[in-house]
Amino acid sequence: MAAADVVISFMLLVSIYGILSLGLNVKYGHTGLLDFGHVGFYLIGAYTAALFVLGPDDPTDFTAYIIGLGNVPVVGTWPVAIAAATLLAGVIGGLVALPTIRLREDYLAITVLGVSVIFQRVIQSETWLANGPDALRGYSPPLQDLFPLAMETLVGPAMFGLIVAVVWGIATGALGRLRGSDSRLPLDGVYTVTTFGLTRLRRRTDALGSATTVSAAAGAVAGLLTFALLVAVDPLLSLGAVVSLYTWFVALVAVTHHYGGLGRREGLFGIALGTGLLVALLPLPLIDSVGLKSALALALLGALVAAYYLGVTRVDWLADVKLAVVGVGALWFVALWYFLLPILGPLGDGDVGGALNILVQNVVWLLGFGGDTGIGYAVVLVGELTVNVDYARFQLAAFVLFLAGLYYVLELAVRSPFGRVLRAVRNDETVVQSLGKDPFVYKVQTMVLGSALGGFAGALWAMYAQGLTFTTFAPRVTFITLLIMFLGGAGNNKGMILGAAIFWAFQQATTQLASFFPPAVRVNIQAFRLVVVGVLFLLVLYYVPEGLLGREEGTSSEVDG
Amino acid sequence: MSDAILEVDGLRKTFGGIVAVDGATFDIAEGSITGLIGPNGAGKTTTFNLISGFYEPDGGTVRYDGRDLQTIMRPHRDETVIWGGASGLTAGTLGGVVGLGPLGLGAAPAAGATVAGAALGAGGYLAKQRLTQRRPGHTNSRPYMLAREGLVRTFQLTRELGDMTALENLMLAPQGQAGENLANAWFRRGAVAEEEASVRERAEETLELLEIDHLRDEPAGNLSGGQRKLLELGRVLMLEPRVILLDEPVAGVNPALTEKLMARIEALRADGYTFCIVEHDMEVIMELSDTIIVMNEGKKLVEGQPDAIRNDEAVIDAYLGVG
Ligand SMILES: Nc1ncnc2c1ncn2[C@@H]1O[C@H](COP(=O)(O)OP(=O)(O)O)[C@@H](O)[C@H]1O
Ligand SMILES: [Mg+2]
C-alpha cells in the first residue's frame, strides 16, 4: 500500500472520530455535561443506518434482524439512513438524559455509562434485533460499484468532478483563512486564481456573502471544469496532479503559518527530534532478533525522551516552545516517512526511475495507482503509471466534507448567543436561572445535539466498516473520545480534529511498528497500546489539562470573514 | 397597601433545626428603595432567596405584582412539552418494540400498542403534573420564571461566570434574545447579528457606567471582589427588571465608586425601578433608603424611616449597638 493510501484510511477514521468527539465536546466541553456513555449513541447510529440499508431479512439464512429497509425506494438509501441515525440518536440522547439531567453531573455520567452498556448487551443478546453476537453484514456503501471510475462514460468524470469540487472547496476555504498571515508566498495572488476570480465578483456585486460561499463556489467551478475537461480529453493524471499539488501548497502555507514564528534553533531542535524518532525506530526493520531490536529501539526512544525532557526543563528558550517543537518534530517525521522512506529501497538499488515513480504516486495522492483498471500514462523519467480513482478517494471526499460541514455548523452554534448560554450553564447554572433562562431546556438541547453527532459518526462507521459487531461499541470508545477531547482541548472544536488525528496517528503507527514483529508478539503489542493510551490520558490531564489548543470560545456572530 | 409590588406574608424557612426565616411579614412599595438590615444570621439572605424563588418556603406567601410566586413558578410550556413528549415517546416506542419483538405481534397490533403506549405515557405525565400542582402546600422552584417577570437579584457571595469575559457576562443577560434559540442561530444569522450588535453596545455602555470598561475582555474570574459586585449589578441592570434585590452591593467597592453607585441607584429609582437592598454600611443604607426594615432572628423587628430607625431602642440593642 502506498503511503497515500495509508493516509487516506487514516483520514477516514479521523473524520469519524472527529465527528464523534465534536458531539462529546458539545456536551462536556461547551456545556459541562459529563457523558460516560457517548458510545451508546454511536451504537444507535451505526445499527440504525445499517438496518436502513440492509435488504429484508431472509429467514432461511444464518443472519437475523428485525427489519431491513434497503429495498424500499428512497427510504433505504444512505442519505436517509444517515439522517435517521442522527435523528434517532439525538432523540434517545434527550430521553436518556431527561431523568438525570437535573441531578448532579456525576450522576448523569454514571447513568449514561450504564445505558450505553445496556445498549451493547441488548444488541448482543437479542438475536432477533440485529443478529445478536454475530456480525451484522450484507450491505455495501453507496455508489461503490461505480469505482474504480470508468472515465469513458459520463458518470466517471462527474464523480471525479464531485471529488475535486470537495477537495478544492475545502482547500480554498483553508487558504482563504490563512491568506491574512504574512508570508513570503504570494497568497493573495494564488487565492484569486484558485477562486477563479470569484473574490473580485464578491467585492463588486456582494452576490457571494461570505468566504465560505466563495470557497464552495470555487469548488463547484473546479468540479465543473474537471468534468468538462475529462469529457473532452482525458487529462486525468494532470488534473489529479494539479489538485494534489494545490492541497500540498495549502498544507505548506498552514505549516508555515503555524510554525513560522518559531526561531531557527527552535525549528532545528524540532527537526532533530523528528529525525531522532526515526533513527530510534530504525532497529525494528533492520535487526532480526526480537529481543535485541526491541531493547535497542526502547533504549533509543528512552534517550530521545530524556533529551527532550532535559531540554525543556533546563534550557530556557526551549521551555517556552516545548509543544511547538514536538509539533515540528512530528510533522518532520511524517514528512520523512511519507516522502523519503518509500523511495529509499529503489534508490538503494540504483533505480532512480522507480523511486520517482513512487514519489509521484505519493505526491499525487488524489489518484490511485496500479491495479487492473485505469488509464495508462508514460511519463518522461518516471516511467509507466496506471491511474485510477478508487472508492477510498470518494469516501474520503465525502467524510471530510461531512466533518467540515458539521464543524462549521457547530461553530455557528457555539459562537452564537445560544453557545453563550451553554458556556454560562457550564460555569454556573444558578446564574443562568437568575437571569431568566431555564438551564434544563439548554441541557436537553445539548444532549440531543451531542448525541445526534454521535449517531452521525456511527452511521459513517457503519459505512466505513461494512459490518457491525457489538464488541466495537464497548465503553472503551467513550474513553478514547474523552482522551481525544482532553488532548485537543475541551471546548475547542478544532481541537477535536487535532485530537482525533493524534489518536489515530498513534494507532496506525503502532500497527505499522507491530508488523515488524512475529505474530505472537504483535498481538501483545496491540493489547499493550491500550495501556499506553491510558498513560497518555494521565499525562495529558497532568501536564496539559487545558489540552493542546486550549479553550477557544467567545461570541462572535461572524464565524467566517 | 395597594401600591406594594412585593407582599411578604408570614414567610418561613428552616434548615434542619435552624429557623432561618420565622414568619417575616412586610411590603415593598413600587418605586421605593427599601433597606433590609439586621445582624449576621438574621435571615436577610435567606429571605432574598425565598423572594427570588431559589428556596422553597416552609410556610407563608410572597406576592409579586399581585400574583402569588408559586403561581408564577408553575411549570411552563416548554418543560411540559419536553416531559410529556418524552414520556409519550418512550412508552410508545416500548409498546411498539415489545409488540413486534418478544410478543411477536403483527404490524397492526404493534402499531396499536405504540399508539396506546404513547397516549398512556403523555397522559400519565400530564395527569401527574395536574395532581402535584393541586396538592396543598406544593411548592415550585423555578427562579428563572421570576426573573423573566422582572424580579431579579444579585448574590451576596458573587457568582460570576469565571471563564467568560466581563462583556460576555453582561451580554448573556438580556431576555429573549433571538440567538438563544438554536434554530435562529443557524437560519436567521442576519437578524441575530443585528440584535447581537445592539446587545453588545448596551453591555459596553453598562461597563462604562460601572467604570469597569477597561476589564471588558478580562475573564470574570480574574476580577477583584469589588469588581465582581459591580459586574453582578451590571448583569441585572441588563435585564431591565422591575424589582432588584441587591445583597450587599457595595461590599468591597471603593468609597468614590460607592457614591456613584448610590447616585445611579437613585436615578434608576426615579425611572421607576424598585430596589430592596441588604447592606451593612449604615451610612449608605440610611442615606439611600426610603424605608428601612430591620430583621432579627428571622423576624421583622421594626420598620420605618431611616431617622426613626437610627433612634430606635430595639434596633440599637439588636444591631446598631454591636457594631
Ligand atoms: N443553605 C443553608 N443551609 C443551612 N443553613 C443555612 C443556609 N442558609 C442560611 N442558613 C442559616 O440561616 C441563618 C440565616 O442566614 P442568612 O439568611 O444568610 O443571614 P444574613 O444574610 O442575615 O446574614 C443562619 O443561621 C445561617 O447559618
Ligand atoms: Mg447575608
Coordinates of N, CA and C in Angstrom, one line a residue, chain A residues 18-87:
Chain A
G18 N -13.5 12.4 14.7 CA -13.6 13.8 14.8 C -15.1 14.2 15.1
I19 N -16.0 13.6 14.3 CA -17.4 14.0 14.5 C -17.9 13.4 15.8
L20 N -17.5 12.2 16.1 CA -17.9 11.6 17.4 C -17.4 12.5 18.6
S21 N -16.2 13.0 18.5 CA -15.7 13.9 19.6 C -16.3 15.2 19.6
L22 N -16.7 15.8 18.4 CA -17.4 17.0 18.4 C -18.7 16.9 19.2
G23 N -19.3 15.7 19.1 CA -20.5 15.5 19.8 C -20.3 15.5 21.3
L24 N -19.2 14.9 21.8 CA -18.9 14.8 23.2 C -18.5 16.2 23.7
N25 N -17.8 17.0 22.8 CA -17.4 18.3 23.1 C -18.6 19.3 23.3
V26 N -19.6 19.1 22.5 CA -20.8 19.9 22.8 C -21.3 19.6 24.2
K27 N -21.3 18.4 24.6 CA -21.9 18.0 25.9 C -20.9 18.5 27.0
Y28 N -19.7 18.1 27.0 CA -18.8 18.4 28.1 C -18.1 19.7 27.9
G29 N -17.4 19.8 26.7 CA -16.6 21.0 26.5 C -17.3 22.3 26.6
H30 N -18.5 22.3 26.0 CA -19.2 23.6 26.0 C -20.2 23.8 27.1
T31 N -20.9 22.7 27.4 CA -22.0 22.8 28.4 C -21.7 22.2 29.8
G32 N -20.6 21.4 29.8 CA -20.2 20.8 31.1 C -21.0 19.6 31.5
L33 N -21.7 18.9 30.5 CA -22.4 17.7 30.9 C -21.4 16.5 30.6
L34 N -21.1 15.8 31.7 CA -20.1 14.7 31.5 C -20.9 13.5 31.1
D35 N -20.6 12.9 30.0 CA -21.3 11.8 29.4 C -20.4 10.6 29.3
F36 N -20.4 9.7 30.2 CA -19.5 8.5 30.1 C -20.1 7.4 29.1
G37 N -21.3 7.7 28.5 CA -21.9 6.7 27.7 C -22.1 7.2 26.3
H38 N -21.2 8.1 25.8 CA -21.3 8.6 24.5 C -21.4 7.5 23.4
V39 N -20.6 6.4 23.7 CA -20.6 5.4 22.7 C -21.9 4.8 22.4
G40 N -22.9 4.9 23.4 CA -24.2 4.4 23.2 C -24.9 5.0 22.0
F41 N -24.6 6.3 21.7 CA -25.3 7.0 20.6 C -24.6 6.6 19.3
Y42 N -23.3 6.4 19.4 CA -22.6 5.9 18.3 C -23.1 4.5 17.8
L43 N -23.4 3.7 18.8 CA -24.0 2.4 18.5 C -25.4 2.5 17.9
I44 N -26.2 3.4 18.5 CA -27.6 3.6 17.9 C -27.5 4.0 16.4
G45 N -26.6 5.0 16.2 CA -26.4 5.5 14.8 C -25.9 4.4 13.9
A46 N -25.0 3.6 14.3 CA -24.4 2.6 13.4 C -25.5 1.6 13.1
Y47 N -26.1 1.0 14.1 CA -27.1 0.0 13.8 C -28.3 0.5 13.0
T48 N -28.8 1.7 13.4 CA -29.9 2.3 12.7 C -29.6 2.4 11.2
A49 N -28.4 3.0 10.9 CA -28.0 3.2 9.5 C -28.0 1.8 8.8
A50 N -27.4 0.8 9.4 CA -27.3 -0.5 8.8 C -28.6 -1.1 8.5
L51 N -29.6 -1.0 9.4 CA -30.9 -1.6 9.2 C -31.7 -0.8 8.1
F52 N -31.3 0.4 7.9 CA -32.0 1.2 6.8 C -31.5 0.7 5.5
V53 N -30.2 0.3 5.4 CA -29.7 0.0 4.0 C -29.7 -1.5 3.8
L54 N -29.8 -2.3 4.8 CA -29.8 -3.8 4.6 C -31.1 -4.2 3.9
G55 N -31.0 -5.2 3.0 CA -32.2 -5.7 2.4 C -33.1 -6.4 3.4
P56 N -34.3 -6.8 3.1 CA -35.2 -7.5 4.0 C -34.5 -8.8 4.5
D57 N -34.7 -9.1 5.8 CA -34.1 -10.3 6.3 C -34.6 -11.6 5.6
D58 N -33.7 -12.4 5.3 CA -34.0 -13.7 4.7 C -34.1 -14.7 5.9
P59 N -35.3 -15.3 6.2 CA -35.5 -16.1 7.3 C -34.7 -17.4 7.2
T60 N -34.3 -17.8 6.0 CA -33.6 -19.1 5.9 C -32.1 -19.1 6.1
D61 N -31.5 -17.9 6.1 CA -30.1 -17.9 6.3 C -29.7 -17.7 7.7
F62 N -28.4 -17.6 8.0 CA -27.9 -17.5 9.4 C -28.1 -16.2 10.0
T63 N -28.2 -15.1 9.2 CA -28.4 -13.8 9.9 C -29.9 -13.5 10.2
A64 N -30.1 -12.8 11.2 CA -31.5 -12.4 11.5 C -31.5 -11.0 12.1
Y65 N -32.4 -10.2 11.6 CA -32.5 -8.8 12.1 C -34.0 -8.4 12.0
I66 N -34.3 -7.4 12.8 CA -35.8 -7.0 12.9 C -36.4 -6.5 11.6
I67 N -35.6 -5.7 10.9 CA -36.2 -5.0 9.8 C -35.1 -4.6 8.8
G68 N -35.3 -4.7 7.6 CA -34.3 -4.2 6.6 C -35.0 -3.4 5.6
L69 N -34.7 -2.1 5.5 CA -35.4 -1.3 4.6 C -34.7 -1.0 3.3
G70 N -33.6 -1.7 3.0 CA -32.8 -1.5 1.9 C -33.5 -1.5 0.6
N71 N -34.6 -2.3 0.4 CA -35.3 -2.3 -0.9 C -36.4 -1.3 -1.0
V72 N -36.7 -0.6 0.1 CA -37.7 0.4 0.0 C -37.2 1.6 -0.8
P73 N -37.8 2.1 -1.8 CA -37.3 3.2 -2.6 C -37.1 4.4 -1.7
V74 N -36.1 5.2 -1.9 CA -35.8 6.4 -1.2 C -35.4 6.2 0.3
V75 N -36.3 5.5 1.0 CA -36.0 5.3 2.5 C -34.8 4.4 2.7
G76 N -34.6 3.4 1.8 CA -33.5 2.5 2.0 C -32.2 3.0 1.4
T77 N -32.0 4.3 1.4 CA -30.7 4.8 0.8 C -29.9 5.4 1.9
W78 N -28.6 5.6 1.6 CA -27.7 6.1 2.6 C -28.0 7.4 3.2
P79 N -28.3 8.4 2.3 CA -28.7 9.7 2.9 C -29.8 9.6 4.0
V80 N -30.8 8.9 3.6 CA -31.9 8.7 4.6 C -31.4 8.0 5.8
A81 N -30.6 7.0 5.6 CA -30.1 6.2 6.7 C -29.3 7.0 7.7
I82 N -28.4 7.9 7.1 CA -27.6 8.8 7.9 C -28.5 9.7 8.7
A83 N -29.5 10.3 8.0 CA -30.4 11.3 8.7 C -31.2 10.6 9.8
A84 N -31.6 9.3 9.5 CA -32.4 8.6 10.5 C -31.5 8.3 11.7
A85 N -30.3 7.9 11.4 CA -29.3 7.5 12.5 C -29.1 8.7 13.4
T86 N -28.9 9.9 12.8 CA -28.7 11.1 13.5 C -29.8 11.5 14.4
L87 N -31.0 11.5 13.8 CA -32.2 11.8 14.5 C -32.5 10.9 15.7

